[in-house]
Amino acid sequence: MPEFHPALAEQGRQVIAHGLDITHEADLVPLSRDVIEHDVAAALFAHEDHVEWVVFEYDTDWVSLGHTAVKTADFPLLGQMRLDIRHDAWDRSRTKRWSPTGRHLIHTRVLRTERIAQLHVAARSVGTPHGWAIMVWRGRRVPAISVGEV
């Protein structure tokens, strides 16, 4: 398991609040973010030879639920536009009571998105300027996804 960047959570909050064009640590480059206003959010970064991300839940402020990292070699380029190269993770809500129906599960998906300009997740857009995307949602069902090609 790669070692996480010490500023990951703080940089994640900055990306959630201000977008990808923030001043960032030289070795922690923001790649993508997905924000469901006043609910959940995730920020994805490149760090050395891996990508790492942090997931947040809103409870008067953005509270980190945790972070994950995977080697970029685990996401090979296929030379075509695809969305099925992914890594899924989930956390239980800390601010909402756990429910047996699972509706308070928070899912995160990291996608390799070469040649995809924009990822549309439900009613929001996730930019993919660096060939990577992160999406986050609450509940078991994956939201509708469509793409805008380059």
CSV table of N, CA, C and O in Angstrom, one decimal, residues 20-104:
chain,number,residue,atom,x,y,z
A,20,LEU,N,-10.3,22.5,-9.2
A,20,LEU,CA,-9.1,21.8,-9.5
A,20,LEU,C,-7.9,22.8,-9.7
A,20,LEU,O,-6.8,22.5,-9.7
A,21,ASP,N,-8.2,24.1,-9.9
A,21,ASP,CA,-7.2,25.1,-10.2
A,21,ASP,C,-6.7,25.8,-9.0
A,21,ASP,O,-6.4,27.0,-9.0
A,22,ILE,N,-6.5,25.0,-7.9
A,22,ILE,CA,-6.0,25.6,-6.6
A,22,ILE,C,-4.5,25.5,-6.7
A,22,ILE,O,-3.9,24.8,-7.4
A,23,THR,N,-3.8,26.3,-5.8
A,23,THR,CA,-2.4,26.1,-5.6
A,23,THR,C,-2.2,24.8,-4.8
A,23,THR,O,-2.9,24.6,-3.8
A,24,HIS,N,-1.3,23.9,-5.3
A,24,HIS,CA,-1.2,22.6,-4.6
A,24,HIS,C,0.2,22.3,-4.4
A,24,HIS,O,1.1,22.9,-4.9
A,25,GLU,N,0.4,21.2,-3.6
A,25,GLU,CA,1.7,20.7,-3.3
A,25,GLU,C,2.3,20.2,-4.6
A,25,GLU,O,1.6,19.7,-5.4
A,26,ALA,N,3.6,20.4,-4.8
A,26,ALA,CA,4.2,20.0,-6.1
A,26,ALA,C,4.1,18.5,-6.4
A,26,ALA,O,4.0,18.2,-7.5
A,27,ASP,N,4.1,17.7,-5.4
A,27,ASP,CA,4.0,16.2,-5.6
A,27,ASP,C,2.6,15.7,-5.3
A,27,ASP,O,2.4,14.5,-5.2
A,28,LEU,N,1.6,16.5,-5.3
A,28,LEU,CA,0.2,16.1,-5.1
A,28,LEU,C,-0.7,16.9,-6.1
A,28,LEU,O,-1.1,18.0,-5.8
A,29,VAL,N,-0.9,16.4,-7.2
A,29,VAL,CA,-1.6,17.1,-8.3
A,29,VAL,C,-3.1,16.7,-8.4
A,29,VAL,O,-3.4,15.5,-8.5
A,30,PRO,N,-4.0,17.7,-8.2
A,30,PRO,CA,-5.4,17.4,-8.3
A,30,PRO,C,-5.8,17.0,-9.7
A,30,PRO,O,-5.5,17.6,-10.7
A,31,LEU,N,-6.6,15.8,-9.8
A,31,LEU,CA,-7.0,15.3,-11.1
A,31,LEU,C,-8.5,15.4,-11.3
A,31,LEU,O,-8.9,15.6,-12.5
A,32,SER,N,-9.3,15.3,-10.3
A,32,SER,CA,-10.7,15.3,-10.5
A,32,SER,C,-11.4,15.5,-9.1
A,32,SER,O,-10.8,15.3,-8.1
A,33,ARG,N,-12.7,15.9,-9.2
A,33,ARG,CA,-13.5,16.1,-8.0
A,33,ARG,C,-14.9,15.9,-8.3
A,33,ARG,O,-15.4,16.1,-9.5
A,34,ASP,N,-15.7,15.4,-7.4
A,34,ASP,CA,-17.1,15.3,-7.5
A,34,ASP,C,-17.8,15.8,-6.2
A,34,ASP,O,-17.3,15.3,-5.1
A,35,VAL,N,-18.7,16.7,-6.3
A,35,VAL,CA,-19.3,17.3,-5.1
A,35,VAL,C,-20.8,17.2,-5.3
A,35,VAL,O,-21.4,17.7,-6.3
A,36,ILE,N,-21.5,16.6,-4.3
A,36,ILE,CA,-22.9,16.7,-4.2
A,36,ILE,C,-23.1,17.7,-3.0
A,36,ILE,O,-22.9,17.4,-1.9
A,37,GLU,N,-23.5,18.9,-3.4
A,37,GLU,CA,-23.6,20.0,-2.4
A,37,GLU,C,-24.2,19.7,-1.1
A,37,GLU,O,-25.3,19.1,-1.1
A,38,HIS,N,-23.6,20.0,0.0
A,38,HIS,CA,-24.1,19.7,1.4
A,38,HIS,C,-24.4,18.3,1.6
A,38,HIS,O,-25.4,18.0,2.3
A,39,ASP,N,-23.7,17.3,1.0
A,39,ASP,CA,-24.0,15.9,1.2
A,39,ASP,C,-22.6,15.1,1.2
A,39,ASP,O,-22.1,14.9,2.3
A,40,VAL,N,-22.1,14.7,0.1
A,40,VAL,CA,-20.9,14.0,0.0
A,40,VAL,C,-20.0,14.6,-1.1
A,40,VAL,O,-20.5,15.2,-2.1
A,41,ALA,N,-18.7,14.3,-1.0
A,41,ALA,CA,-17.8,14.8,-2.1
A,41,ALA,C,-16.5,13.9,-2.0
A,41,ALA,O,-16.2,13.2,-1.1
A,42,ALA,N,-15.8,14.0,-3.1
A,42,ALA,CA,-14.5,13.2,-3.2
A,42,ALA,C,-13.5,14.0,-4.1
A,42,ALA,O,-14.0,14.7,-5.0
A,43,ALA,N,-12.3,13.9,-3.8
A,43,ALA,CA,-11.2,14.5,-4.6
A,43,ALA,C,-10.1,13.5,-4.9
A,43,ALA,O,-9.8,12.7,-4.0
A,44,LEU,N,-9.7,13.5,-6.1
A,44,LEU,CA,-8.7,12.6,-6.6
A,44,LEU,C,-7.4,13.3,-7.0
A,44,LEU,O,-7.4,14.4,-7.6
A,45,PHE,N,-6.2,12.7,-6.6
A,45,PHE,CA,-4.9,13.3,-6.8
A,45,PHE,C,-4.0,12.3,-7.4
A,45,PHE,O,-4.1,11.1,-7.1
A,46,ALA,N,-3.0,12.8,-8.1
A,46,ALA,CA,-1.8,12.0,-8.5
A,46,ALA,C,-0.7,12.3,-7.5
A,46,ALA,O,-0.4,13.4,-7.1
A,47,HIS,N,-0.1,11.2,-7.1
A,47,HIS,CA,1.1,11.3,-6.1
A,47,HIS,C,2.0,10.2,-6.4
A,47,HIS,O,1.7,9.0,-6.3
A,48,GLU,N,3.2,10.6,-6.9
A,48,GLU,CA,4.3,9.6,-7.3
A,48,GLU,C,3.7,8.7,-8.4
A,48,GLU,O,3.2,9.2,-9.4
A,49,ASP,N,3.7,7.4,-8.1
A,49,ASP,CA,3.3,6.4,-9.2
A,49,ASP,C,1.9,5.9,-8.8
A,49,ASP,O,1.5,4.8,-9.3
A,50,HIS,N,1.1,6.6,-8.1
A,50,HIS,CA,-0.3,6.2,-7.8
A,50,HIS,C,-1.2,7.3,-7.8
A,50,HIS,O,-0.8,8.5,-7.8
A,51,VAL,N,-2.5,7.0,-7.7
A,51,VAL,CA,-3.5,8.0,-7.5
A,51,VAL,C,-4.1,7.7,-6.1
A,51,VAL,O,-4.2,6.6,-5.6
A,52,GLU,N,-4.4,8.8,-5.4
A,52,GLU,CA,-5.0,8.7,-4.1
A,52,GLU,C,-6.2,9.6,-4.0
A,52,GLU,O,-6.2,10.7,-4.7
A,53,TRP,N,-7.2,9.3,-3.2
A,53,TRP,CA,-8.3,10.1,-3.1
A,53,TRP,C,-8.8,10.1,-1.6
A,53,TRP,O,-8.5,9.3,-0.8
A,54,VAL,N,-9.6,11.2,-1.4
A,54,VAL,CA,-10.2,11.3,-0.1
A,54,VAL,C,-11.7,11.6,-0.3
A,54,VAL,O,-12.1,12.3,-1.2
A,55,VAL,N,-12.5,11.0,0.6
A,55,VAL,CA,-14.0,11.1,0.5
A,55,VAL,C,-14.4,11.9,1.8
A,55,VAL,O,-13.9,11.7,2.9
A,56,PHE,N,-15.4,12.8,1.5
A,56,PHE,CA,-15.9,13.7,2.6
A,56,PHE,C,-17.4,13.6,2.7
A,56,PHE,O,-18.1,13.3,1.7
A,57,GLU,N,-17.9,13.9,3.8
A,57,GLU,CA,-19.3,14.0,4.1
A,57,GLU,C,-19.6,15.3,4.8
A,57,GLU,O,-18.7,15.8,5.5
A,58,TYR,N,-20.7,15.9,4.4
A,58,TYR,CA,-21.0,17.3,5.0
A,58,TYR,C,-21.7,17.2,6.3
A,58,TYR,O,-22.8,16.6,6.3
A,59,ASP,N,-21.2,17.8,7.3
A,59,ASP,CA,-21.9,17.9,8.6
A,59,ASP,C,-21.5,19.3,9.2
A,59,ASP,O,-20.5,19.3,10.0
A,60,THR,N,-22.0,20.3,8.8
A,60,THR,CA,-21.7,21.7,9.1
A,60,THR,C,-20.3,22.1,8.5
A,60,THR,O,-20.0,23.3,8.4
A,61,ASP,N,-19.5,21.2,8.1
A,61,ASP,CA,-18.3,21.4,7.3
A,61,ASP,C,-18.0,20.0,6.7
A,61,ASP,O,-18.6,19.0,7.0
A,62,TRP,N,-17.0,20.0,5.8
A,62,TRP,CA,-16.6,18.8,5.1
A,62,TRP,C,-15.7,17.9,6.1
A,62,TRP,O,-14.7,18.3,6.4
A,63,VAL,N,-16.2,16.7,6.4
A,63,VAL,CA,-15.6,15.8,7.3
A,63,VAL,C,-15.0,14.7,6.5
A,63,VAL,O,-15.8,14.0,5.8
A,64,SER,N,-13.7,14.4,6.7
A,64,SER,CA,-13.1,13.3,5.9
A,64,SER,C,-13.6,11.9,6.4
A,64,SER,O,-13.6,11.7,7.6
A,65,LEU,N,-14.1,11.1,5.5
A,65,LEU,CA,-14.4,9.7,5.9
A,65,LEU,C,-13.3,8.7,5.7
A,65,LEU,O,-13.3,7.6,6.3
A,66,GLY,N,-12.3,9.1,5.0
A,66,GLY,CA,-11.1,8.3,4.8
A,66,GLY,C,-10.5,8.5,3.4
A,66,GLY,O,-11.0,9.3,2.6
A,67,HIS,N,-9.4,7.8,3.2
A,67,HIS,CA,-8.7,7.9,1.9
A,67,HIS,C,-8.2,6.6,1.5
A,67,HIS,O,-8.1,5.6,2.2
A,68,THR,N,-7.9,6.5,0.2
A,68,THR,CA,-7.4,5.3,-0.5
A,68,THR,C,-6.4,5.7,-1.5
A,68,THR,O,-6.4,6.8,-2.0
A,69,ALA,N,-5.6,4.7,-1.9
A,69,ALA,CA,-4.6,4.9,-3.0
A,69,ALA,C,-4.5,3.6,-3.7
A,69,ALA,O,-4.6,2.5,-3.2
A,70,VAL,N,-4.2,3.7,-5.0
A,70,VAL,CA,-3.9,2.5,-5.9
A,70,VAL,C,-2.8,2.9,-6.8
A,70,VAL,O,-2.7,4.1,-7.2
A,71,LYS,N,-2.0,2.0,-7.3
A,71,LYS,CA,-1.0,2.3,-8.3
A,71,LYS,C,-1.6,2.5,-9.6
A,71,LYS,O,-2.6,1.8,-10.0
A,72,THR,N,-1.1,3.5,-10.4
A,72,THR,CA,-1.6,3.8,-11.7
A,72,THR,C,-1.4,2.6,-12.6
A,72,THR,O,-2.2,2.5,-13.6
A,73,ALA,N,-0.4,1.7,-12.4
A,73,ALA,CA,-0.3,0.6,-13.2
A,73,ALA,C,-1.5,-0.4,-13.2
A,73,ALA,O,-1.7,-1.2,-14.0
A,74,ASP,N,-2.3,-0.2,-12.1
A,74,ASP,CA,-3.5,-1.1,-12.0
A,74,ASP,C,-4.6,-0.6,-12.9
A,74,ASP,O,-5.6,-1.2,-13.0
A,75,PHE,N,-4.4,0.6,-13.6
A,75,PHE,CA,-5.3,1.1,-14.5
A,75,PHE,C,-4.7,1.2,-15.9
A,75,PHE,O,-4.3,2.3,-16.3
A,76,PRO,N,-4.5,0.2,-16.6
A,76,PRO,CA,-3.8,0.2,-17.9
A,76,PRO,C,-4.6,1.0,-18.9
A,76,PRO,O,-5.8,1.0,-18.9
A,77,LEU,N,-3.9,1.7,-19.8
A,77,LEU,CA,-4.6,2.4,-20.9
A,77,LEU,C,-4.9,1.4,-22.0
A,77,LEU,O,-4.0,0.6,-22.4
A,78,LEU,N,-6.1,1.3,-22.5
A,78,LEU,CA,-6.5,0.4,-23.5
A,78,LEU,C,-6.5,1.0,-24.9
A,78,LEU,O,-6.7,0.3,-25.9
A,79,GLY,N,-6.1,2.3,-25.0
A,79,GLY,CA,-6.1,2.9,-26.3
A,79,GLY,C,-7.5,3.2,-26.9
A,79,GLY,O,-7.6,3.4,-28.1
A,80,GLN,N,-8.5,3.1,-26.1
A,80,GLN,CA,-9.8,3.4,-26.5
A,80,GLN,C,-10.6,4.0,-25.4
A,80,GLN,O,-10.2,3.9,-24.3
A,81,MET,N,-11.7,4.7,-25.7
A,81,MET,CA,-12.5,5.3,-24.7
A,81,MET,C,-13.3,4.3,-24.0
A,81,MET,O,-14.1,3.6,-24.5
A,82,ARG,N,-13.0,4.2,-22.7
A,82,ARG,CA,-13.7,3.2,-21.9
A,82,ARG,C,-14.0,3.7,-20.5
A,82,ARG,O,-13.2,4.5,-20.0
A,83,LEU,N,-15.0,3.2,-19.9
A,83,LEU,CA,-15.3,3.6,-18.5
A,83,LEU,C,-15.3,2.4,-17.5
A,83,LEU,O,-15.5,2.5,-16.4
A,84,ASP,N,-14.9,1.2,-18.0
A,84,ASP,CA,-15.0,0.1,-17.2
A,84,ASP,C,-13.7,-0.3,-16.5
A,84,ASP,O,-13.6,-1.2,-15.7
A,85,ILE,N,-12.7,0.5,-16.6
A,85,ILE,CA,-11.5,0.4,-15.8
A,85,ILE,C,-11.7,1.2,-14.6
A,85,ILE,O,-11.7,2.4,-14.6
A,86,ARG,N,-12.0,0.6,-13.5
A,86,ARG,CA,-12.4,1.4,-12.3
A,86,ARG,C,-12.0,0.7,-11.0
A,86,ARG,O,-11.7,-0.5,-11.0
A,87,HIS,N,-12.0,1.5,-10.0
A,87,HIS,CA,-11.8,1.0,-8.6
A,87,HIS,C,-13.0,1.5,-7.8
A,87,HIS,O,-13.2,2.7,-7.8
A,88,ASP,N,-13.7,0.6,-7.1
A,88,ASP,CA,-14.8,1.0,-6.3
A,88,ASP,C,-14.5,0.8,-4.8
A,88,ASP,O,-13.8,-0.1,-4.4
A,89,ALA,N,-14.9,1.7,-4.0
A,89,ALA,CA,-14.8,1.7,-2.6
A,89,ALA,C,-16.0,2.2,-1.9
A,89,ALA,O,-16.8,2.9,-2.6
A,90,TRP,N,-16.3,1.9,-0.7
A,90,TRP,CA,-17.4,2.4,0.0
A,90,TRP,C,-17.1,2.6,1.5
A,90,TRP,O,-16.2,2.0,2.0
A,91,ASP,N,-17.8,3.5,2.0
A,91,ASP,CA,-17.7,3.8,3.5
A,91,ASP,C,-19.1,4.0,4.0
A,91,ASP,O,-20.1,4.3,3.3
A,92,ARG,N,-19.3,3.8,5.3
A,92,ARG,CA,-20.6,4.0,6.0
A,92,ARG,C,-20.6,5.5,6.4
A,92,ARG,O,-19.6,6.0,6.8
A,93,SER,N,-21.8,6.1,6.3
A,93,SER,CA,-22.0,7.4,6.7
A,93,SER,C,-21.6,7.6,8.2
A,93,SER,O,-22.0,6.8,9.0
A,94,ARG,N,-20.9,8.7,8.5
A,94,ARG,CA,-20.7,9.0,10.0
A,94,ARG,C,-21.7,10.0,10.5
A,94,ARG,O,-21.9,10.0,11.7
A,95,THR,N,-22.3,10.7,9.7
A,95,THR,CA,-23.3,11.7,10.1
A,95,THR,C,-24.7,11.3,10.1
A,95,THR,O,-25.6,11.9,10.7
A,96,LYS,N,-25.0,10.2,9.4
A,96,LYS,CA,-26.4,9.7,9.3
A,96,LYS,C,-26.3,8.3,9.9
A,96,LYS,O,-25.4,7.5,9.7
A,97,ARG,N,-27.4,7.9,10.6
A,97,ARG,CA,-27.4,6.6,11.2
A,97,ARG,C,-27.4,5.5,10.1
A,97,ARG,O,-28.0,5.6,9.1
A,98,TRP,N,-26.7,4.5,10.4
A,98,TRP,CA,-26.6,3.3,9.5
A,98,TRP,C,-28.0,2.7,9.4
A,98,TRP,O,-28.7,2.5,10.4
A,99,SER,N,-28.4,2.3,8.2
A,99,SER,CA,-29.7,1.8,8.0
A,99,SER,C,-29.5,0.4,7.4
A,99,SER,O,-28.6,0.2,6.5
A,100,PRO,N,-30.3,-0.6,7.7
A,100,PRO,CA,-30.2,-2.0,7.1
A,100,PRO,C,-30.4,-1.9,5.6
A,100,PRO,O,-30.0,-2.8,4.9
A,101,THR,N,-31.2,-1.0,5.1
A,101,THR,CA,-31.4,-0.9,3.7
A,101,THR,C,-30.2,-0.4,2.9
A,101,THR,O,-30.1,-0.5,1.7
A,102,GLY,N,-29.2,0.1,3.6
A,102,GLY,CA,-27.9,0.5,3.0
A,102,GLY,C,-28.0,1.8,2.3
A,102,GLY,O,-27.1,2.2,1.6
A,103,ARG,N,-29.0,2.6,2.6
A,103,ARG,CA,-29.1,3.9,1.8
A,103,ARG,C,-28.1,4.9,2.3
A,103,ARG,O,-28.0,6.0,1.7
A,104,HIS,N,-27.4,4.6,3.4
A,104,HIS,CA,-26.4,5.6,3.9
A,104,HIS,C,-25.0,5.1,3.6
A,104,HIS,O,-24.1,5.6,4.1
